[in-house]
mmCIF file of C-alpha atoms in Angstrom:
data_model
loop_
_atom_site.group_PDB
_atom_site.id
_atom_site.type_symbol
_atom_site.label_atom_id
_atom_site.label_comp_id
_atom_site.label_asym_id
_atom_site.label_seq_id
_atom_site.Cartn_x
_atom_site.Cartn_y
_atom_site.Cartn_z
ATOM 1 C CA UNK A 1413 -10.462 10.216 -9.209
ATOM 2 C CA UNK A 1414 -9.866 8.855 -12.705
ATOM 3 C CA UNK A 1415 -8.012 5.543 -13.083
ATOM 4 C CA UNK A 1416 -6.068 4.380 -16.132
ATOM 5 C CA UNK A 1417 -4.847 0.801 -16.121
ATOM 6 C CA UNK A 1418 -3.187 -1.872 -18.215
ATOM 7 C CA UNK A 1419 -1.500 -5.172 -17.358
ATOM 8 C CA UNK A 1420 1.620 -3.389 -16.064
ATOM 9 C CA UNK A 1421 0.665 -0.013 -14.594
ATOM 10 C CA UNK A 1422 -2.168 1.638 -12.710
ATOM 11 C CA UNK A 1423 -2.434 5.438 -12.898
ATOM 12 C CA UNK A 1424 -4.639 7.656 -10.753
ATOM 13 C CA UNK A 1425 -5.510 11.246 -11.669
ATOM 14 C CA UNK A 1426 -7.220 13.828 -9.470
ATOM 15 C CA UNK A 1427 -9.817 16.135 -11.020
ATOM 16 C CA UNK A 1428 -8.365 18.985 -8.962
ATOM 17 C CA UNK A 1429 -5.484 20.295 -11.007
ATOM 18 C CA UNK A 1430 -5.833 17.311 -13.396
ATOM 19 C CA UNK A 1431 -2.980 16.068 -11.200
ATOM 20 C CA UNK A 1432 -1.279 12.701 -11.468
ATOM 21 C CA UNK A 1433 -1.472 11.261 -7.958
ATOM 22 C CA UNK A 1434 -0.287 7.680 -8.438
ATOM 23 C CA UNK A 1435 1.932 5.764 -10.855
ATOM 24 C CA UNK A 1436 1.848 2.195 -9.585
ATOM 25 C CA UNK A 1437 3.886 -0.704 -10.968
ATOM 26 C CA UNK A 1438 1.603 -3.734 -10.668
ATOM 27 C CA UNK A 1439 4.401 -6.226 -11.339
ATOM 28 C CA UNK A 1440 6.654 -5.124 -8.467
ATOM 29 C CA UNK A 1441 3.881 -3.549 -6.343
ATOM 30 C CA UNK A 1442 5.848 -0.276 -6.273
ATOM 31 C CA UNK A 1443 4.428 3.246 -6.071
ATOM 32 C CA UNK A 1444 6.547 5.834 -7.885
ATOM 33 C CA UNK A 1445 4.758 9.086 -6.976
ATOM 34 C CA UNK A 1446 5.193 10.976 -3.696
ATOM 35 C CA UNK A 1447 2.189 10.615 -1.382
ATOM 36 C CA UNK A 1448 1.653 14.375 -0.819
ATOM 37 C CA UNK A 1449 2.016 14.450 2.951
ATOM 38 C CA UNK A 1450 0.347 17.725 3.892
ATOM 39 C CA UNK A 1451 2.831 18.542 6.663
ATOM 40 C CA UNK A 1452 5.735 18.391 4.181
ATOM 41 C CA UNK A 1453 4.507 19.180 0.638
ATOM 42 C CA UNK A 1454 0.876 18.600 -0.247
ATOM 43 C CA UNK A 1455 1.204 17.911 -3.986
ATOM 44 C CA UNK A 1456 1.938 14.840 -6.098
ATOM 45 C CA UNK A 1457 2.648 16.220 -9.579
ATOM 46 C CA UNK A 1458 1.090 19.649 -10.157
ATOM 47 C CA UNK A 1459 0.632 21.078 -13.639
ATOM 48 C CA UNK A 1460 2.053 24.607 -13.829
ATOM 49 C CA UNK A 1461 0.079 27.200 -15.811
ATOM 50 C CA UNK A 1462 -0.009 30.097 -16.690
ATOM 51 C CA UNK A 1463 3.234 30.869 -14.849
ATOM 52 C CA UNK A 1464 6.200 28.880 -13.603
ATOM 53 C CA UNK A 1465 7.788 29.895 -10.306
ATOM 54 C CA UNK A 1466 7.273 33.167 -8.492
ATOM 55 C CA UNK A 1467 6.280 36.582 -9.783
ATOM 56 C CA UNK A 1468 8.016 39.644 -8.391
ATOM 57 C CA UNK A 1469 5.753 40.859 -5.582
ATOM 58 C CA UNK A 1470 3.260 38.210 -6.805
ATOM 59 C CA UNK A 1471 2.399 40.727 -9.516
ATOM 60 C CA UNK A 1472 1.728 40.007 -13.188
ATOM 61 C CA UNK A 1473 2.029 43.010 -15.496
ATOM 62 C CA UNK A 1474 -0.032 42.880 -18.699
ATOM 63 C CA UNK A 1475 -0.390 45.902 -20.982
ATOM 64 C CA UNK A 1476 0.201 48.341 -18.145
ATOM 65 C CA UNK A 1477 -2.251 46.700 -15.724
ATOM 66 C CA UNK A 1478 -1.263 44.640 -12.677
ATOM 67 C CA UNK A 1479 -2.766 41.351 -11.505
ATOM 68 C CA UNK A 1480 -2.045 39.164 -8.470
ATOM 69 C CA UNK A 1481 -1.078 35.517 -8.887
ATOM 70 C CA UNK A 1482 0.537 33.005 -6.555
ATOM 71 C CA UNK A 1483 3.554 30.810 -7.236
ATOM 72 C CA UNK A 1484 3.231 28.424 -10.193
ATOM 73 C CA UNK A 1485 -0.171 29.784 -11.221
ATOM 74 C CA UNK A 1486 -3.759 28.706 -10.611
ATOM 75 C CA UNK A 1487 -4.087 25.512 -12.669
ATOM 76 C CA UNK A 1488 -2.729 23.288 -9.906
ATOM 77 C CA UNK A 1489 -5.525 24.344 -7.516
ATOM 78 C CA UNK A 1490 -8.357 24.588 -10.077
ATOM 79 C CA UNK A 1491 -11.091 22.057 -10.727
ATOM 80 C CA UNK A 1492 -10.839 20.677 -14.253
ATOM 81 C CA UNK A 1493 -13.644 19.087 -16.216
ATOM 82 C CA UNK A 1494 -13.266 15.699 -17.818
ATOM 83 C CA UNK A 1495 -13.619 15.767 -21.604
ATOM 84 C CA UNK A 1496 -13.275 12.008 -21.989
ATOM 85 C CA UNK A 1497 -11.637 8.986 -20.419
ATOM 86 C CA UNK A 1498 -11.043 5.329 -21.225
ATOM 87 C CA UNK A 1499 -8.910 2.576 -19.664
ATOM 88 C CA UNK A 1500 -5.757 3.872 -21.381
ATOM 89 C CA UNK A 1501 -6.315 7.642 -21.673
ATOM 90 C CA UNK A 1502 -7.988 10.671 -20.085
ATOM 91 C CA UNK A 1503 -8.531 14.235 -21.275
ATOM 92 C CA UNK A 1504 -9.140 17.215 -18.950
ATOM 93 C CA UNK A 1505 -9.774 20.930 -19.501
ATOM 94 C CA UNK A 1506 -9.746 24.210 -17.595
ATOM 95 C CA UNK A 1507 -11.462 27.130 -19.365
ATOM 96 C CA UNK A 1508 -11.124 30.782 -18.432
ATOM 97 C CA UNK A 1509 -13.693 32.060 -15.953
ATOM 98 C CA UNK A 1510 -14.360 35.082 -13.759
ATOM 99 C CA UNK A 1511 -11.780 33.956 -11.211
ATOM 100 C CA UNK A 1512 -8.984 33.366 -13.743
ATOM 101 C CA UNK A 1513 -9.688 36.688 -15.474
ATOM 102 C CA UNK A 1514 -9.069 38.479 -12.171
ATOM 103 C CA UNK A 1515 -5.547 36.995 -12.132
ATOM 104 C CA UNK A 1516 -4.757 36.548 -15.814
ATOM 105 C CA UNK A 1517 -6.603 38.678 -18.394
ATOM 106 C CA UNK A 1518 -6.740 36.169 -21.237
ATOM 107 C CA UNK A 1519 -9.440 33.879 -22.613
ATOM 108 C CA UNK A 1520 -8.000 30.388 -22.951
ATOM 109 C CA UNK A 1521 -8.549 26.691 -22.456
ATOM 110 C CA UNK A 1522 -5.769 24.678 -20.829
ATOM 111 C CA UNK A 1523 -5.999 20.948 -21.510
ATOM 112 C CA UNK A 1524 -4.099 18.035 -19.979
ATOM 113 C CA UNK A 1525 -4.125 14.684 -21.779
ATOM 114 C CA UNK A 1526 -2.809 11.420 -20.304
ATOM 115 C CA UNK A 1527 -2.014 8.401 -22.486
ATOM 116 C CA UNK A 1528 -0.960 5.073 -20.959
ATOM 117 C CA UNK A 1529 1.024 2.627 -23.105
ATOM 118 C CA UNK A 1530 3.006 -0.312 -21.749
ATOM 119 C CA UNK A 1531 5.258 0.957 -18.976
ATOM 120 C CA UNK A 1532 5.012 4.597 -20.064
ATOM 121 C CA UNK A 1533 2.649 7.481 -19.409
ATOM 122 C CA UNK A 1534 2.591 10.356 -21.891
ATOM 123 C CA UNK A 1535 1.336 13.723 -20.671
ATOM 124 C CA UNK A 1536 0.356 16.386 -23.203
ATOM 125 C CA UNK A 1537 -0.436 20.032 -22.510
ATOM 126 C CA UNK A 1538 -2.590 22.075 -24.876
ATOM 127 C CA UNK A 1539 -3.156 25.831 -24.622
ATOM 128 C CA UNK A 1540 -6.040 26.982 -26.826
ATOM 129 C CA UNK A 1541 -6.337 30.688 -27.572
ATOM 130 C CA UNK A 1542 -9.992 31.711 -27.232
ATOM 131 C CA UNK A 1543 -9.133 35.403 -27.189
ATOM 132 C CA UNK A 1544 -8.940 37.991 -29.963
ATOM 133 C CA UNK A 1545 -5.247 38.651 -29.294
ATOM 134 C CA UNK A 1546 -1.991 36.809 -28.652
ATOM 135 C CA UNK A 1547 -1.998 34.902 -25.337
ATOM 136 C CA UNK A 1548 1.259 34.800 -23.335
ATOM 137 C CA UNK A 1549 2.022 32.107 -20.766
ATOM 138 C CA UNK A 1550 4.594 29.847 -19.157
ATOM 139 C CA UNK A 1551 4.017 26.136 -18.664
ATOM 140 C CA UNK A 1552 5.672 23.272 -16.835
ATOM 141 C CA UNK A 1553 5.388 19.972 -15.024
ATOM 142 C CA UNK A 1554 6.293 19.264 -11.391
ATOM 143 C CA UNK A 1555 6.124 15.476 -10.770
ATOM 144 C CA UNK A 1556 7.463 14.314 -7.397
ATOM 145 C CA UNK A 1557 8.957 10.828 -7.283
ATOM 146 C CA UNK A 1558 9.394 8.743 -4.158
ATOM 147 C CA UNK A 1559 12.997 8.379 -3.032
ATOM 148 C CA UNK A 1560 13.855 5.755 -2.057
ATOM 149 C CA UNK A 1561 11.544 3.489 -4.014
ATOM 150 C CA UNK A 1562 12.599 0.489 -1.917
ATOM 151 C CA UNK A 1563 12.215 0.726 1.859
ATOM 152 C CA UNK A 1564 15.619 -0.815 2.584
ATOM 153 C CA UNK A 1565 17.464 1.854 0.545
ATOM 154 C CA UNK A 1566 18.568 5.386 1.381
ATOM 155 C CA UNK A 1567 17.975 8.706 -0.358
ATOM 156 C CA UNK A 1568 21.677 8.898 -1.197
ATOM 157 C CA UNK A 1569 21.447 5.633 -3.153
ATOM 158 C CA UNK A 1570 19.832 7.507 -6.072
ATOM 159 C CA UNK A 1571 21.352 9.509 -8.924
ATOM 160 C CA UNK A 1572 19.938 11.597 -11.771
ATOM 161 C CA UNK A 1573 21.553 10.763 -15.118
ATOM 162 C CA UNK A 1574 21.199 13.329 -17.908
ATOM 163 C CA UNK A 1575 20.939 12.257 -21.554
ATOM 164 C CA UNK A 1576 24.102 14.145 -22.539
ATOM 165 C CA UNK A 1577 27.267 15.128 -20.651
ATOM 166 C CA UNK A 1578 26.344 18.420 -18.998
ATOM 167 C CA UNK A 1579 28.255 21.031 -17.061
ATOM 168 C CA UNK A 1580 25.379 21.586 -14.663
ATOM 169 C CA UNK A 1581 25.163 25.179 -13.425
ATOM 170 C CA UNK A 1582 22.120 26.203 -11.447
ATOM 171 C CA UNK A 1583 20.658 29.692 -11.811
ATOM 172 C CA UNK A 1584 20.412 30.924 -8.226
ATOM 173 C CA UNK A 1585 17.197 32.042 -6.544
ATOM 174 C CA UNK A 1586 16.732 34.655 -3.836
ATOM 175 C CA UNK A 1587 14.788 34.017 -0.631
ATOM 176 C CA UNK A 1588 11.731 35.342 -2.489
ATOM 177 C CA UNK A 1589 12.166 32.704 -5.210
ATOM 178 C CA UNK A 1590 13.391 35.191 -7.825
ATOM 179 C CA UNK A 1591 16.492 34.840 -9.991
ATOM 180 C CA UNK A 1592 19.340 36.994 -8.712
ATOM 181 C CA UNK A 1593 21.639 36.800 -11.747
ATOM 182 C CA UNK A 1594 24.095 34.393 -10.120
ATOM 183 C CA UNK A 1595 24.902 30.802 -11.046
ATOM 184 C CA UNK A 1596 26.293 27.954 -8.978
ATOM 185 C CA UNK A 1597 28.254 24.970 -10.379
ATOM 186 C CA UNK A 1598 26.515 21.762 -9.325
ATOM 187 C CA UNK A 1599 28.016 18.800 -11.182
ATOM 188 C CA UNK A 1600 29.896 17.717 -14.292
ATOM 189 C CA UNK A 1601 29.459 14.831 -16.730
ATOM 190 C CA UNK A 1602 25.648 14.869 -16.548
ATOM 191 C CA UNK A 1603 25.274 13.010 -13.253
ATOM 192 C CA UNK A 1604 23.625 14.471 -10.170
ATOM 193 C CA UNK A 1605 23.842 12.395 -7.006
ATOM 194 C CA UNK A 1606 20.994 13.030 -4.595
ATOM 195 C CA UNK A 1607 21.573 14.034 -0.999
ATOM 196 C CA UNK A 1608 19.383 15.404 1.768
ATOM 197 C CA UNK A 1609 21.294 18.722 1.669
ATOM 198 C CA UNK A 1610 21.225 19.227 -2.113
ATOM 199 C CA UNK A 1611 18.194 21.537 -2.000
ATOM 200 C CA UNK A 1612 18.956 23.487 1.168
ATOM 201 C CA UNK A 1613 18.978 26.779 -0.766
ATOM 202 C CA UNK A 1614 15.921 26.021 -2.985
ATOM 203 C CA UNK A 1615 15.453 24.385 -6.375
ATOM 204 C CA UNK A 1616 18.240 23.727 -8.835
ATOM 205 C CA UNK A 1617 17.358 25.394 -12.146
ATOM 206 C CA UNK A 1618 19.188 24.343 -15.293
ATOM 207 C CA UNK A 1619 18.437 26.733 -18.152
ATOM 208 C CA UNK A 1620 18.976 25.772 -21.782
ATOM 209 C CA UNK A 1621 20.345 22.304 -21.119
ATOM 210 C CA UNK A 1622 21.293 20.006 -24.016
ATOM 211 C CA UNK A 1623 19.590 16.935 -22.594
ATOM 212 C CA UNK A 1624 15.972 16.153 -23.369
ATOM 213 C CA UNK A 1625 15.706 13.236 -20.976
ATOM 214 C CA UNK A 1626 16.833 12.380 -17.468
ATOM 215 C CA UNK A 1627 16.723 9.085 -15.595
ATOM 216 C CA UNK A 1628 16.467 8.622 -11.841
ATOM 217 C CA UNK A 1629 18.158 5.339 -10.840
ATOM 218 C CA UNK A 1630 19.127 3.525 -7.700
ATOM 219 C CA UNK A 1631 22.693 2.292 -7.285
ATOM 220 C CA UNK A 1632 21.716 -1.305 -7.963
ATOM 221 C CA UNK A 1633 20.110 -0.301 -11.250
ATOM 222 C CA UNK A 1634 16.959 -2.332 -10.657
ATOM 223 C CA UNK A 1635 14.663 0.682 -10.141
ATOM 224 C CA UNK A 1636 14.431 3.729 -12.373
ATOM 225 C CA UNK A 1637 12.084 6.349 -13.734
ATOM 226 C CA UNK A 1638 12.895 8.081 -17.019
ATOM 227 C CA UNK A 1639 11.490 11.463 -17.985
ATOM 228 C CA UNK A 1640 11.576 12.390 -21.699
ATOM 229 C CA UNK A 1641 10.779 16.052 -22.493
ATOM 230 C CA UNK A 1642 11.636 16.611 -26.179
ATOM 231 C CA UNK A 1643 10.360 20.188 -26.476
ATOM 232 C CA UNK A 1644 11.105 21.628 -23.030
ATOM 233 C CA UNK A 1645 14.270 23.718 -22.847
ATOM 234 C CA UNK A 1646 14.852 23.888 -19.084
ATOM 235 C CA UNK A 1647 14.696 21.683 -16.041
ATOM 236 C CA UNK A 1648 14.075 22.293 -12.374
ATOM 237 C CA UNK A 1649 15.106 19.730 -9.754
ATOM 238 C CA UNK A 1650 13.788 20.174 -6.217
ATOM 239 C CA UNK A 1651 12.784 18.568 -2.968
ATOM 240 C CA UNK A 1652 11.691 19.884 0.362
ATOM 241 C CA UNK A 1653 14.943 19.660 2.374
ATOM 242 C CA UNK A 1654 15.049 16.317 4.159
ATOM 243 C CA UNK A 1655 11.922 14.900 2.481
ATOM 244 C CA UNK A 1656 11.809 11.516 0.730
ATOM 245 C CA UNK A 1657 11.064 12.668 -2.803
ATOM 246 C CA UNK A 1658 12.612 14.509 -5.715
ATOM 247 C CA UNK A 1659 10.788 16.637 -8.274
ATOM 248 C CA UNK A 1660 12.012 16.537 -11.879
ATOM 249 C CA UNK A 1661 10.409 19.501 -13.631
ATOM 250 C CA UNK A 1662 10.538 20.255 -17.368
ATOM 251 C CA UNK A 1663 9.720 23.926 -17.965
ATOM 252 C CA UNK A 1664 8.979 26.432 -20.678
ATOM 253 C CA UNK A 1665 9.322 29.663 -18.715
ATOM 254 C CA UNK A 1666 10.782 30.769 -15.396
ATOM 255 C CA UNK A 1667 10.254 32.755 -12.250
ATOM 256 C CA UNK A 1668 10.863 36.495 -12.453
ATOM 257 C CA UNK A 1669 14.230 38.029 -11.687
ATOM 258 C CA UNK A 1670 14.696 40.455 -8.810
ATOM 259 C CA UNK A 1671 15.084 43.314 -11.299
ATOM 260 C CA UNK A 1672 12.275 45.688 -12.264
ATOM 261 C CA UNK A 1673 8.885 44.154 -13.048
ATOM 262 C CA UNK A 1674 8.478 43.366 -16.764
ATOM 263 C CA UNK A 1675 5.388 43.024 -18.921
ATOM 264 C CA UNK A 1676 4.414 39.388 -19.453
ATOM 265 C CA UNK A 1677 5.431 39.667 -23.114
ATOM 266 C CA UNK A 1678 9.000 40.497 -22.014
ATOM 267 C CA UNK A 1679 9.426 37.755 -19.408
ATOM 268 C CA UNK A 1680 12.348 35.396 -19.919
ATOM 269 C CA UNK A 1681 11.459 32.287 -21.957
ATOM 270 C CA UNK A 1682 7.823 33.360 -22.254
ATOM 271 C CA UNK A 1683 5.606 31.344 -24.613
ATOM 272 C CA UNK A 1684 2.663 32.522 -26.687
ATOM 273 C CA UNK A 1685 -0.141 31.260 -28.884
ATOM 274 C CA UNK A 1686 -1.839 33.332 -31.547
ATOM 275 C CA UNK A 1687 -5.570 33.962 -31.905
ATOM 276 C CA UNK A 1688 -7.363 30.817 -33.053
ATOM 277 C CA UNK A 1689 -4.312 28.588 -32.616
ATOM 278 C CA UNK A 1690 -3.357 25.729 -30.268
ATOM 279 C CA UNK A 1691 -0.010 25.281 -28.495
ATOM 280 C CA UNK A 1692 1.002 21.686 -27.702
ATOM 281 C CA UNK A 1693 3.887 20.188 -25.748
ATOM 282 C CA UNK A 1694 4.363 16.797 -24.078
ATOM 283 C CA UNK A 1695 6.583 14.691 -21.852
ATOM 284 C CA UNK A 1696 6.684 10.975 -21.040
ATOM 285 C CA UNK A 1697 7.302 9.062 -17.811
ATOM 286 C CA UNK A 1698 8.666 5.515 -18.163
ATOM 287 C CA UNK A 1699 9.416 2.998 -15.417
#
């Protein structure tokens, strides 16, 4: 485990997946990150690469060849190496290897950088193209926040507030976790009140939203976590039905649809980085 710390916050990061596992407010003695109970959902805040969501038949098609990859990709279960760390920052990397090439036929390095400042934690993703061709990928974050943050409160005491007024329509997922072409109206005015039944049919997926930040607040307004994602175009919101957390997930890329399998270069919202170049994107958590 790697620990970042200042006078206000203490952050813990796991080498497996370069995963944020604790965001602790030292002033109020409050933990903000879900504790990854294995019987419910055994992650804290996985980093999603090189895919987001499910592939049709768990199959990735690249230049006419098929590869097998599980939901959300392999980064979240891979062991990263530490490039450097200090009290206020840490830098991790996952480089292509024999195992990744069996699933994803590109030479790359995926880096995760954490920077602690005041009551905020900035997370940067870097995708470095080490190949001799364009590298295609999707990328996203999946942090799970404790709800409620105060033991005397209820799950329903919390609301997600979007930066801009939004007519929130969720793109619907099939039982296999694939988009089925349907949408469901969820809420208006950019406010989403949490309930234990909100995610009974899977994640809510908001494509191409206007907002670039969302804030999770309790009704009393004395506890909040704000997520700023200036360069991410979509947002997933999810919890295991009945569990005491909510995931707020900025994405660049999506699960497959239930239509015919497409080459990775044709996937919806796919990203790419050219030979010799570096792709960078970041988000910030503030409490």
